[in-house]
């Protein structure tokens, strides 16, 4: 007996001009209302040695006290004698849009005399969040909305040495770049002259290329020519040279975020002074959703396929599914 697929064919026709209003575009309003009602999650990890202004920069990015130093952490795990992972979460609301922001900090990273393998606790943490999400997906009775603790972006703070990448920088970014989107930045860039800053940025780009380090946004993820044009401009300026502060000063009668020095005030949001606005636009205004998409469709998917293949090879899959049957 012939099936329905054998007796019917689907006509593929090019788009036509409508001769009346249908209301298709209203789906965008529906999606917007649904998203605004549910809110969304964004998880950002900050990595770098002490004294580079990680907490200050995060507070400046989101214009609120969201760093671990501003409040008590809701998660803390001491994974080794040197590196701890701490996370704090806040719900930020702007114009009716709610975002649950989680900031994961790594105090102790790179602060020891011997920093061998200091990236391993961070790699473990990232993979643990993928594992947690995968287990939730495999429940027979899944939650309507799986809590997302996966790291959507890792901002890596480079000290403004003016030289080249250090071995710890190369090793960390080579390993983490395979499992999470990394955005390297030059911290406290006001300690360099403009000429030193440009030379340092060029050296870092050379080092990244020479060592095969993958930083966000990767060229292979460009979806169309328009994306490529935008992302090429970003790639030309990475790493962003930034200055962070949560203090306001008067400049020409206006209040601006800035750092006061003996030479004057460095305006954080002035592109002539630093590239903070480029970083903010990348992380929030232009690529936030793409960072989440790359996490889910690329990094998590790679982990999921590998993990399920391992489970099938070891015979773990059935036991795992049976253990999780019925959910929690």
PDB file of C-alpha atoms in Angstrom:
ATOM      1  CA  UNK A   1       0.000   0.000   0.000  1.00  0.00           C
ATOM      2  CA  UNK A   2       1.409   3.304  -1.042  1.00  0.00           C
ATOM      3  CA  UNK A   3       2.005   5.786   1.728  1.00  0.00           C
ATOM      4  CA  UNK A   4       0.842   9.356   1.802  1.00  0.00           C
ATOM      5  CA  UNK A   5       4.326  10.521   0.902  1.00  0.00           C
ATOM      6  CA  UNK A   6       4.167   8.394  -2.258  1.00  0.00           C
ATOM      7  CA  UNK A   7       0.850   9.792  -3.473  1.00  0.00           C
ATOM      8  CA  UNK A   8       1.276  13.457  -2.530  1.00  0.00           C
ATOM      9  CA  UNK A   9       3.883  15.994  -3.392  1.00  0.00           C
ATOM     10  CA  UNK A  10       4.615  19.313  -1.761  1.00  0.00           C
ATOM     11  CA  UNK A  11       4.719  22.191  -4.186  1.00  0.00           C
ATOM     12  CA  UNK A  12       7.727  24.430  -3.736  1.00  0.00           C
ATOM     13  CA  UNK A  13       6.839  27.819  -5.140  1.00  0.00           C
ATOM     14  CA  UNK A  14       8.656  31.128  -4.931  1.00  0.00           C
ATOM     15  CA  UNK A  15       7.266  33.875  -2.719  1.00  0.00           C
ATOM     16  CA  UNK A  16       4.406  35.920  -4.112  1.00  0.00           C
ATOM     17  CA  UNK A  17       3.082  39.374  -3.340  1.00  0.00           C
ATOM     18  CA  UNK A  18       0.017  39.134  -1.113  1.00  0.00           C
ATOM     19  CA  UNK A  19      -3.221  40.678  -2.386  1.00  0.00           C
ATOM     20  CA  UNK A  20      -4.396  41.452   1.142  1.00  0.00           C
ATOM     21  CA  UNK A  21      -3.196  41.812   4.734  1.00  0.00           C
ATOM     22  CA  UNK A  22      -2.495  38.482   6.453  1.00  0.00           C
ATOM     23  CA  UNK A  23      -0.719  39.603   9.624  1.00  0.00           C
ATOM     24  CA  UNK A  24       2.316  37.343   9.430  1.00  0.00           C
ATOM     25  CA  UNK A  25       4.584  39.976  10.955  1.00  0.00           C
ATOM     26  CA  UNK A  26       2.487  39.876  14.144  1.00  0.00           C
ATOM     27  CA  UNK A  27       4.419  36.749  15.139  1.00  0.00           C
ATOM     28  CA  UNK A  28       7.337  39.046  15.994  1.00  0.00           C
ATOM     29  CA  UNK A  29       5.181  40.850  18.558  1.00  0.00           C
ATOM     30  CA  UNK A  30       4.071  37.479  19.925  1.00  0.00           C
ATOM     31  CA  UNK A  31       7.676  36.351  20.299  1.00  0.00           C
ATOM     32  CA  UNK A  32       8.621  39.646  21.918  1.00  0.00           C
ATOM     33  CA  UNK A  33       5.771  39.466  24.453  1.00  0.00           C
ATOM     34  CA  UNK A  34       6.610  35.867  25.300  1.00  0.00           C
ATOM     35  CA  UNK A  35      10.299  36.637  25.757  1.00  0.00           C
ATOM     36  CA  UNK A  36       9.602  39.710  27.876  1.00  0.00           C
ATOM     37  CA  UNK A  37       7.264  37.702  30.086  1.00  0.00           C
ATOM     38  CA  UNK A  38       9.650  34.779  30.560  1.00  0.00           C
ATOM     39  CA  UNK A  39      12.879  36.750  30.596  1.00  0.00           C
ATOM     40  CA  UNK A  40      16.168  35.122  29.667  1.00  0.00           C
ATOM     41  CA  UNK A  41      19.476  34.044  31.154  1.00  0.00           C
ATOM     42  CA  UNK A  42      22.997  35.204  30.392  1.00  0.00           C
ATOM     43  CA  UNK A  43      26.021  33.664  32.096  1.00  0.00           C
ATOM     44  CA  UNK A  44      29.369  35.406  31.786  1.00  0.00           C
ATOM     45  CA  UNK A  45      32.691  34.200  33.187  1.00  0.00           C
ATOM     46  CA  UNK A  46      35.544  36.592  33.955  1.00  0.00           C
ATOM     47  CA  UNK A  47      39.081  35.214  34.162  1.00  0.00           C
ATOM     48  CA  UNK A  48      42.328  36.971  34.970  1.00  0.00           C
ATOM     49  CA  UNK A  49      44.814  37.510  37.744  1.00  0.00           C
ATOM     50  CA  UNK A  50      43.980  39.702  40.734  1.00  0.00           C
ATOM     51  CA  UNK A  51      44.183  43.461  40.394  1.00  0.00           C
ATOM     52  CA  UNK A  52      43.046  43.734  36.769  1.00  0.00           C
ATOM     53  CA  UNK A  53      39.671  45.287  37.620  1.00  0.00           C
ATOM     54  CA  UNK A  54      37.394  42.357  36.753  1.00  0.00           C
ATOM     55  CA  UNK A  55      34.678  43.253  39.268  1.00  0.00           C
ATOM     56  CA  UNK A  56      34.773  46.940  38.354  1.00  0.00           C
ATOM     57  CA  UNK A  57      34.475  46.231  34.640  1.00  0.00           C
ATOM     58  CA  UNK A  58      31.489  43.904  35.093  1.00  0.00           C
ATOM     59  CA  UNK A  59      29.738  46.511  37.240  1.00  0.00           C
ATOM     60  CA  UNK A  60      30.460  49.128  34.565  1.00  0.00           C
ATOM     61  CA  UNK A  61      29.145  46.889  31.771  1.00  0.00           C
ATOM     62  CA  UNK A  62      25.777  46.329  33.412  1.00  0.00           C
ATOM     63  CA  UNK A  63      25.612  49.656  35.288  1.00  0.00           C
ATOM     64  CA  UNK A  64      24.857  47.897  38.563  1.00  0.00           C
ATOM     65  CA  UNK A  65      26.630  46.136  41.418  1.00  0.00           C
ATOM     66  CA  UNK A  66      26.630  42.622  40.006  1.00  0.00           C
ATOM     67  CA  UNK A  67      30.164  41.416  40.727  1.00  0.00           C
ATOM     68  CA  UNK A  68      31.035  38.953  43.481  1.00  0.00           C
ATOM     69  CA  UNK A  69      32.664  41.772  45.496  1.00  0.00           C
ATOM     70  CA  UNK A  70      29.391  43.687  45.524  1.00  0.00           C
ATOM     71  CA  UNK A  71      27.359  40.948  47.225  1.00  0.00           C
ATOM     72  CA  UNK A  72      27.509  37.443  48.673  1.00  0.00           C
ATOM     73  CA  UNK A  73      28.032  34.686  46.087  1.00  0.00           C
ATOM     74  CA  UNK A  74      25.189  32.217  45.527  1.00  0.00           C
ATOM     75  CA  UNK A  75      27.654  29.538  44.481  1.00  0.00           C
ATOM     76  CA  UNK A  76      31.172  28.861  45.630  1.00  0.00           C
ATOM     77  CA  UNK A  77      33.339  25.864  44.893  1.00  0.00           C
ATOM     78  CA  UNK A  78      36.918  25.526  45.956  1.00  0.00           C
ATOM     79  CA  UNK A  79      38.228  23.130  43.355  1.00  0.00           C
ATOM     80  CA  UNK A  80      41.914  23.366  44.169  1.00  0.00           C
ATOM     81  CA  UNK A  81      44.168  25.047  46.689  1.00  0.00           C
ATOM     82  CA  UNK A  82      44.572  28.038  44.416  1.00  0.00           C
ATOM     83  CA  UNK A  83      41.552  28.584  42.169  1.00  0.00           C
ATOM     84  CA  UNK A  84      37.999  29.062  43.439  1.00  0.00           C
ATOM     85  CA  UNK A  85      34.914  29.560  41.327  1.00  0.00           C
ATOM     86  CA  UNK A  86      32.274  31.919  42.633  1.00  0.00           C
ATOM     87  CA  UNK A  87      29.048  32.982  40.962  1.00  0.00           C
ATOM     88  CA  UNK A  88      26.490  35.639  41.753  1.00  0.00           C
ATOM     89  CA  UNK A  89      23.133  36.070  40.038  1.00  0.00           C
ATOM     90  CA  UNK A  90      20.929  39.128  39.672  1.00  0.00           C
ATOM     91  CA  UNK A  91      17.742  39.847  37.775  1.00  0.00           C
ATOM     92  CA  UNK A  92      18.247  43.024  35.771  1.00  0.00           C
ATOM     93  CA  UNK A  93      15.236  44.725  34.227  1.00  0.00           C
ATOM     94  CA  UNK A  94      15.295  47.437  31.569  1.00  0.00           C
ATOM     95  CA  UNK A  95      12.229  48.685  29.697  1.00  0.00           C
ATOM     96  CA  UNK A  96      10.231  45.617  30.678  1.00  0.00           C
ATOM     97  CA  UNK A  97      12.903  43.127  29.599  1.00  0.00           C
ATOM     98  CA  UNK A  98      14.164  40.880  32.404  1.00  0.00           C
ATOM     99  CA  UNK A  99      17.549  39.213  32.306  1.00  0.00           C
ATOM    100  CA  UNK A 100      18.918  36.832  34.905  1.00  0.00           C
ATOM    101  CA  UNK A 101      22.601  37.680  34.814  1.00  0.00           C
ATOM    102  CA  UNK A 102      25.077  35.284  36.394  1.00  0.00           C
ATOM    103  CA  UNK A 103      28.702  36.365  36.768  1.00  0.00           C
ATOM    104  CA  UNK A 104      31.228  33.578  37.381  1.00  0.00           C
ATOM    105  CA  UNK A 105      34.531  34.764  38.816  1.00  0.00           C
ATOM    106  CA  UNK A 106      37.740  32.781  39.256  1.00  0.00           C
ATOM    107  CA  UNK A 107      39.686  34.344  42.158  1.00  0.00           C
ATOM    108  CA  UNK A 108      43.161  32.886  42.482  1.00  0.00           C
ATOM    109  CA  UNK A 109      43.684  32.269  38.765  1.00  0.00           C
ATOM    110  CA  UNK A 110      47.245  33.109  37.736  1.00  0.00           C
ATOM    111  CA  UNK A 111      48.213  34.453  41.167  1.00  0.00           C
ATOM    112  CA  UNK A 112      50.598  31.681  42.218  1.00  0.00           C
ATOM    113  CA  UNK A 113      54.316  31.269  41.621  1.00  0.00           C
ATOM    114  CA  UNK A 114      53.567  27.954  39.908  1.00  0.00           C
ATOM    115  CA  UNK A 115      50.450  28.305  37.740  1.00  0.00           C
ATOM    116  CA  UNK A 116      50.763  24.911  36.073  1.00  0.00           C
ATOM    117  CA  UNK A 117      47.365  23.523  35.055  1.00  0.00           C
ATOM    118  CA  UNK A 118      45.527  26.365  36.812  1.00  0.00           C
ATOM    119  CA  UNK A 119      42.994  26.314  33.952  1.00  0.00           C
ATOM    120  CA  UNK A 120      41.819  22.763  34.715  1.00  0.00           C
ATOM    121  CA  UNK A 121      39.240  23.753  37.383  1.00  0.00           C
ATOM    122  CA  UNK A 122      37.723  26.218  34.913  1.00  0.00           C
ATOM    123  CA  UNK A 123      37.568  23.631  32.114  1.00  0.00           C
ATOM    124  CA  UNK A 124      35.916  21.234  34.572  1.00  0.00           C
ATOM    125  CA  UNK A 125      33.353  23.840  35.593  1.00  0.00           C
ATOM    126  CA  UNK A 126      32.365  24.606  31.984  1.00  0.00           C
ATOM    127  CA  UNK A 127      31.966  20.906  31.184  1.00  0.00           C
ATOM    128  CA  UNK A 128      30.001  20.290  34.393  1.00  0.00           C
ATOM    129  CA  UNK A 129      27.417  22.848  33.296  1.00  0.00           C
ATOM    130  CA  UNK A 130      27.078  21.088  29.924  1.00  0.00           C
ATOM    131  CA  UNK A 131      26.681  17.772  31.743  1.00  0.00           C
ATOM    132  CA  UNK A 132      23.994  19.227  34.006  1.00  0.00           C
ATOM    133  CA  UNK A 133      22.049  20.563  31.017  1.00  0.00           C
ATOM    134  CA  UNK A 134      22.372  17.251  29.148  1.00  0.00           C
ATOM    135  CA  UNK A 135      20.996  15.272  32.098  1.00  0.00           C
ATOM    136  CA  UNK A 136      18.005  17.616  32.264  1.00  0.00           C
ATOM    137  CA  UNK A 137      17.393  17.042  28.543  1.00  0.00           C
ATOM    138  CA  UNK A 138      17.434  13.269  28.976  1.00  0.00           C
ATOM    139  CA  UNK A 139      14.734  13.138  31.635  1.00  0.00           C
ATOM    140  CA  UNK A 140      11.549  11.483  30.365  1.00  0.00           C
ATOM    141  CA  UNK A 141       9.459  14.145  32.110  1.00  0.00           C
ATOM    142  CA  UNK A 142      11.495  17.218  31.353  1.00  0.00           C
ATOM    143  CA  UNK A 143      10.959  20.593  32.919  1.00  0.00           C
ATOM    144  CA  UNK A 144       9.084  23.038  30.647  1.00  0.00           C
ATOM    145  CA  UNK A 145      12.165  25.228  30.776  1.00  0.00           C
ATOM    146  CA  UNK A 146      15.578  23.760  31.551  1.00  0.00           C
ATOM    147  CA  UNK A 147      17.635  25.989  33.876  1.00  0.00           C
ATOM    148  CA  UNK A 148      20.612  27.193  31.851  1.00  0.00           C
ATOM    149  CA  UNK A 149      23.860  27.470  33.816  1.00  0.00           C
ATOM    150  CA  UNK A 150      26.098  27.005  30.763  1.00  0.00           C
ATOM    151  CA  UNK A 151      28.808  29.633  30.320  1.00  0.00           C
ATOM    152  CA  UNK A 152      27.795  31.778  27.353  1.00  0.00           C
ATOM    153  CA  UNK A 153      30.958  33.862  27.263  1.00  0.00           C
ATOM    154  CA  UNK A 154      34.368  33.995  28.932  1.00  0.00           C
ATOM    155  CA  UNK A 155      35.990  37.431  29.108  1.00  0.00           C
ATOM    156  CA  UNK A 156      39.736  36.909  29.515  1.00  0.00           C
ATOM    157  CA  UNK A 157      41.684  39.788  31.077  1.00  0.00           C
ATOM    158  CA  UNK A 158      45.180  40.373  29.721  1.00  0.00           C
ATOM    159  CA  UNK A 159      47.544  42.570  31.769  1.00  0.00           C
ATOM    160  CA  UNK A 160      48.726  45.676  29.912  1.00  0.00           C
ATOM    161  CA  UNK A 161      52.365  44.581  29.680  1.00  0.00           C
ATOM    162  CA  UNK A 162      52.905  45.932  26.177  1.00  0.00           C
ATOM    163  CA  UNK A 163      54.817  42.769  25.235  1.00  0.00           C
ATOM    164  CA  UNK A 164      53.449  39.438  23.994  1.00  0.00           C
ATOM    165  CA  UNK A 165      51.023  36.863  25.342  1.00  0.00           C
ATOM    166  CA  UNK A 166      52.365  35.014  28.372  1.00  0.00           C
ATOM    167  CA  UNK A 167      52.530  31.182  28.343  1.00  0.00           C
ATOM    168  CA  UNK A 168      49.590  31.047  30.783  1.00  0.00           C
ATOM    169  CA  UNK A 169      47.510  33.193  28.400  1.00  0.00           C
ATOM    170  CA  UNK A 170      48.295  30.954  25.439  1.00  0.00           C
ATOM    171  CA  UNK A 171      47.597  27.707  27.299  1.00  0.00           C
ATOM    172  CA  UNK A 172      44.361  28.943  28.858  1.00  0.00           C
ATOM    173  CA  UNK A 173      42.854  30.343  25.658  1.00  0.00           C
ATOM    174  CA  UNK A 174      43.902  27.321  23.564  1.00  0.00           C
ATOM    175  CA  UNK A 175      42.058  24.998  25.928  1.00  0.00           C
ATOM    176  CA  UNK A 176      39.018  27.117  26.754  1.00  0.00           C
ATOM    177  CA  UNK A 177      38.545  28.319  23.176  1.00  0.00           C
ATOM    178  CA  UNK A 178      37.499  24.784  22.214  1.00  0.00           C
ATOM    179  CA  UNK A 179      34.588  24.654  24.666  1.00  0.00           C
ATOM    180  CA  UNK A 180      33.409  28.235  25.249  1.00  0.00           C
ATOM    181  CA  UNK A 181      33.350  31.597  23.451  1.00  0.00           C
ATOM    182  CA  UNK A 182      36.380  33.621  24.593  1.00  0.00           C
ATOM    183  CA  UNK A 183      36.629  37.401  24.319  1.00  0.00           C
ATOM    184  CA  UNK A 184      40.133  38.622  25.265  1.00  0.00           C
ATOM    185  CA  UNK A 185      40.541  42.189  26.506  1.00  0.00           C
ATOM    186  CA  UNK A 186      43.452  44.367  27.619  1.00  0.00           C
ATOM    187  CA  UNK A 187      42.669  45.441  31.175  1.00  0.00           C
ATOM    188  CA  UNK A 188      43.582  48.846  32.607  1.00  0.00           C
ATOM    189  CA  UNK A 189      44.590  50.035  29.156  1.00  0.00           C
ATOM    190  CA  UNK A 190      45.124  53.576  30.487  1.00  0.00           C
ATOM    191  CA  UNK A 191      48.593  52.449  31.642  1.00  0.00           C
ATOM    192  CA  UNK A 192      49.652  52.331  27.971  1.00  0.00           C
ATOM    193  CA  UNK A 193      50.057  55.192  25.523  1.00  0.00           C
ATOM    194  CA  UNK A 194      47.891  55.077  22.403  1.00  0.00           C
ATOM    195  CA  UNK A 195      50.896  53.999  20.326  1.00  0.00           C
ATOM    196  CA  UNK A 196      51.859  51.280  22.842  1.00  0.00           C
ATOM    197  CA  UNK A 197      48.258  50.117  22.916  1.00  0.00           C
ATOM    198  CA  UNK A 198      48.061  49.624  19.147  1.00  0.00           C
ATOM    199  CA  UNK A 199      51.411  47.827  19.026  1.00  0.00           C
ATOM    200  CA  UNK A 200      50.368  45.537  21.886  1.00  0.00           C
ATOM    201  CA  UNK A 201      47.050  44.725  20.200  1.00  0.00           C
ATOM    202  CA  UNK A 202      48.887  43.826  16.989  1.00  0.00           C
ATOM    203  CA  UNK A 203      51.305  41.529  18.848  1.00  0.00           C
ATOM    204  CA  UNK A 204      48.416  39.778  20.575  1.00  0.00           C
ATOM    205  CA  UNK A 205      46.622  39.196  17.265  1.00  0.00           C
ATOM    206  CA  UNK A 206      49.838  37.732  15.848  1.00  0.00           C
ATOM    207  CA  UNK A 207      50.176  35.450  18.878  1.00  0.00           C
ATOM    208  CA  UNK A 208      46.553  34.318  18.629  1.00  0.00           C
ATOM    209  CA  UNK A 209      47.021  33.396  14.979  1.00  0.00           C
ATOM    210  CA  UNK A 210      50.411  31.728  15.484  1.00  0.00           C
ATOM    211  CA  UNK A 211      49.059  29.535  18.282  1.00  0.00           C
ATOM    212  CA  UNK A 212      45.780  28.663  16.562  1.00  0.00           C
ATOM    213  CA  UNK A 213      43.735  30.209  19.370  1.00  0.00           C
ATOM    214  CA  UNK A 214      40.015  30.510  18.650  1.00  0.00           C
ATOM    215  CA  UNK A 215      38.429  33.671  20.000  1.00  0.00           C
ATOM    216  CA  UNK A 216      34.921  34.978  19.444  1.00  0.00           C
ATOM    217  CA  UNK A 217      33.566  35.733  16.872  1.00  0.00           C
ATOM    218  CA  UNK A 218      35.043  32.937  14.737  1.00  0.00           C
ATOM    219  CA  UNK A 219      34.917  33.356  10.960  1.00  0.00           C
ATOM    220  CA  UNK A 220      33.300  29.934  10.431  1.00  0.00           C
ATOM    221  CA  UNK A 221      30.228  31.044  12.394  1.00  0.00           C
ATOM    222  CA  UNK A 222      29.452  34.016  10.126  1.00  0.00           C
ATOM    223  CA  UNK A 223      26.008  33.247   8.731  1.00  0.00           C
ATOM    224  CA  UNK A 224      25.879  35.710   5.841  1.00  0.00           C
ATOM    225  CA  UNK A 225      27.845  38.573   4.210  1.00  0.00           C
ATOM    226  CA  UNK A 226      26.223  41.125   6.523  1.00  0.00           C
ATOM    227  CA  UNK A 227      27.409  39.165   9.569  1.00  0.00           C
ATOM    228  CA  UNK A 228      30.870  38.865   8.069  1.00  0.00           C
ATOM    229  CA  UNK A 229      31.205  42.617   7.550  1.00  0.00           C
ATOM    230  CA  UNK A 230      30.195  43.340  11.158  1.00  0.00           C
ATOM    231  CA  UNK A 231      32.338  40.565  12.621  1.00  0.00           C
ATOM    232  CA  UNK A 232      35.376  41.498  10.522  1.00  0.00           C
ATOM    233  CA  UNK A 233      35.320  44.952  12.128  1.00  0.00           C
ATOM    234  CA  UNK A 234      35.219  43.315  15.558  1.00  0.00           C
ATOM    235  CA  UNK A 235      38.025  40.896  14.707  1.00  0.00           C
ATOM    236  CA  UNK A 236      40.190  43.779  13.497  1.00  0.00           C
ATOM    237  CA  UNK A 237      39.924  45.426  16.932  1.00  0.00           C
ATOM    238  CA  UNK A 238      40.271  42.400  19.212  1.00  0.00           C
ATOM    239  CA  UNK A 239      41.510  42.468  21.911  1.00  0.00           C
ATOM    240  CA  UNK A 240      39.594  45.504  23.120  1.00  0.00           C
ATOM    241  CA  UNK A 241      41.646  47.881  25.256  1.00  0.00           C
ATOM    242  CA  UNK A 242      39.348  48.847  28.118  1.00  0.00           C
ATOM    243  CA  UNK A 243      39.137  50.904  31.278  1.00  0.00           C
ATOM    244  CA  UNK A 244      36.486  50.249  33.903  1.00  0.00           C
ATOM    245  CA  UNK A 245      35.096  52.485  36.633  1.00  0.00           C
ATOM    246  CA  UNK A 246      31.799  53.069  38.392  1.00  0.00           C
ATOM    247  CA  UNK A 247      32.582  56.669  39.355  1.00  0.00           C
ATOM    248  CA  UNK A 248      31.016  59.692  37.654  1.00  0.00           C
ATOM    249  CA  UNK A 249      32.763  62.994  36.977  1.00  0.00           C
ATOM    250  CA  UNK A 250      31.712  66.331  35.533  1.00  0.00           C
ATOM    251  CA  UNK A 251      33.038  66.952  32.020  1.00  0.00           C
ATOM    252  CA  UNK A 252      31.860  70.073  30.193  1.00  0.00           C
ATOM    253  CA  UNK A 253      28.798  70.226  32.413  1.00  0.00           C
ATOM    254  CA  UNK A 254      27.857  66.578  31.815  1.00  0.00           C
ATOM    255  CA  UNK A 255      28.171  63.597  34.146  1.00  0.00           C
ATOM    256  CA  UNK A 256      30.320  60.860  32.613  1.00  0.00           C
ATOM    257  CA  UNK A 257      31.751  57.575  33.805  1.00  0.00           C
ATOM    258  CA  UNK A 258      35.465  58.059  34.055  1.00  0.00           C
ATOM    259  CA  UNK A 259      38.733  57.588  35.873  1.00  0.00           C
ATOM    260  CA  UNK A 260      40.500  60.669  37.171  1.00  0.00           C
ATOM    261  CA  UNK A 261      44.251  60.897  36.606  1.00  0.00           C
ATOM    262  CA  UNK A 262      46.788  63.696  37.005  1.00  0.00           C
ATOM    263  CA  UNK A 263      46.510  64.286  33.243  1.00  0.00           C
ATOM    264  CA  UNK A 264      42.733  64.544  33.219  1.00  0.00           C
ATOM    265  CA  UNK A 265      39.677  62.300  33.133  1.00  0.00           C
ATOM    266  CA  UNK A 266      39.598  59.122  31.065  1.00  0.00           C
ATOM    267  CA  UNK A 267      36.020  58.779  29.858  1.00  0.00           C
ATOM    268  CA  UNK A 268      35.041  55.118  29.818  1.00  0.00           C
ATOM    269  CA  UNK A 269      32.350  55.552  27.155  1.00  0.00           C
ATOM    270  CA  UNK A 270      34.431  57.812  24.904  1.00  0.00           C
ATOM    271  CA  UNK A 271      35.805  55.748  21.989  1.00  0.00           C
ATOM    272  CA  UNK A 272      38.702  58.190  21.691  1.00  0.00           C
ATOM    273  CA  UNK A 273      39.838  57.192  25.197  1.00  0.00           C
ATOM    274  CA  UNK A 274      39.246  53.424  25.311  1.00  0.00           C
ATOM    275  CA  UNK A 275      37.281  50.606  23.663  1.00  0.00           C
ATOM    276  CA  UNK A 276      34.853  49.876  26.485  1.00  0.00           C
ATOM    277  CA  UNK A 277      31.841  50.707  24.295  1.00  0.00           C
ATOM    278  CA  UNK A 278      33.055  48.217  21.658  1.00  0.00           C
ATOM    279  CA  UNK A 279      33.143  45.503  24.319  1.00  0.00           C
ATOM    280  CA  UNK A 280      29.728  46.474  25.691  1.00  0.00           C
ATOM    281  CA  UNK A 281      28.189  46.488  22.210  1.00  0.00           C
ATOM    282  CA  UNK A 282      29.660  43.058  21.453  1.00  0.00           C
ATOM    283  CA  UNK A 283      28.558  41.420  24.707  1.00  0.00           C
ATOM    284  CA  UNK A 284      25.152  43.049  25.054  1.00  0.00           C
ATOM    285  CA  UNK A 285      23.822  45.183  22.220  1.00  0.00           C
ATOM    286  CA  UNK A 286      24.787  43.254  19.088  1.00  0.00           C
ATOM    287  CA  UNK A 287      25.952  39.711  19.937  1.00  0.00           C
ATOM    288  CA  UNK A 288      24.367  38.614  23.220  1.00  0.00           C
ATOM    289  CA  UNK A 289      21.881  36.289  21.517  1.00  0.00           C
ATOM    290  CA  UNK A 290      24.547  35.018  19.144  1.00  0.00           C
ATOM    291  CA  UNK A 291      26.780  34.151  22.108  1.00  0.00           C
ATOM    292  CA  UNK A 292      23.916  32.080  23.502  1.00  0.00           C
ATOM    293  CA  UNK A 293      23.257  30.470  20.111  1.00  0.00           C
ATOM    294  CA  UNK A 294      26.933  29.556  19.609  1.00  0.00           C
ATOM    295  CA  UNK A 295      27.003  28.077  23.114  1.00  0.00           C
ATOM    296  CA  UNK A 296      23.952  25.900  22.431  1.00  0.00           C
ATOM    297  CA  UNK A 297      24.451  24.994  18.774  1.00  0.00           C
ATOM    298  CA  UNK A 298      28.249  24.653  18.666  1.00  0.00           C
ATOM    299  CA  UNK A 299      29.936  24.157  22.045  1.00  0.00           C
ATOM    300  CA  UNK A 300      27.151  22.319  23.853  1.00  0.00           C
ATOM    301  CA  UNK A 301      26.255  20.278  20.770  1.00  0.00           C
ATOM    302  CA  UNK A 302      29.884  19.149  20.440  1.00  0.00           C
ATOM    303  CA  UNK A 303      29.860  18.106  24.103  1.00  0.00           C
ATOM    304  CA  UNK A 304      26.470  16.376  23.766  1.00  0.00           C
ATOM    305  CA  UNK A 305      27.481  14.293  20.747  1.00  0.00           C
ATOM    306  CA  UNK A 306      30.766  13.255  22.355  1.00  0.00           C
ATOM    307  CA  UNK A 307      29.116  12.440  25.675  1.00  0.00           C
ATOM    308  CA  UNK A 308      26.335  10.345  24.126  1.00  0.00           C
ATOM    309  CA  UNK A 309      28.818   8.490  21.915  1.00  0.00           C
ATOM    310  CA  UNK A 310      30.887   7.698  25.018  1.00  0.00           C
ATOM    311  CA  UNK A 311      27.757   6.509  26.819  1.00  0.00           C
ATOM    312  CA  UNK A 312      26.803   4.217  23.941  1.00  0.00           C
ATOM    313  CA  UNK A 313      30.300   2.756  23.728  1.00  0.00           C
ATOM    314  CA  UNK A 314      30.457   2.007  27.442  1.00  0.00           C
ATOM    315  CA  UNK A 315      26.861   0.813  27.723  1.00  0.00           C
ATOM    316  CA  UNK A 316      26.168   3.637  30.131  1.00  0.00           C
ATOM    317  CA  UNK A 317      23.333   5.114  28.106  1.00  0.00           C
ATOM    318  CA  UNK A 318      20.544   2.724  29.170  1.00  0.00           C
ATOM    319  CA  UNK A 319      21.484   2.861  32.827  1.00  0.00           C
ATOM    320  CA  UNK A 320      21.704   6.629  32.705  1.00  0.00           C
ATOM    321  CA  UNK A 321      18.296   6.935  31.081  1.00  0.00           C
ATOM    322  CA  UNK A 322      16.780   4.446  33.547  1.00  0.00           C
ATOM    323  CA  UNK A 323      18.230   6.361  36.477  1.00  0.00           C
ATOM    324  CA  UNK A 324      16.758   9.594  35.165  1.00  0.00           C
ATOM    325  CA  UNK A 325      13.403   8.074  34.192  1.00  0.00           C
ATOM    326  CA  UNK A 326      10.543  10.120  35.524  1.00  0.00           C
ATOM    327  CA  UNK A 327      12.644  13.199  36.162  1.00  0.00           C
ATOM    328  CA  UNK A 328      12.921  14.916  39.489  1.00  0.00           C
TER     329      UNK A 328
END
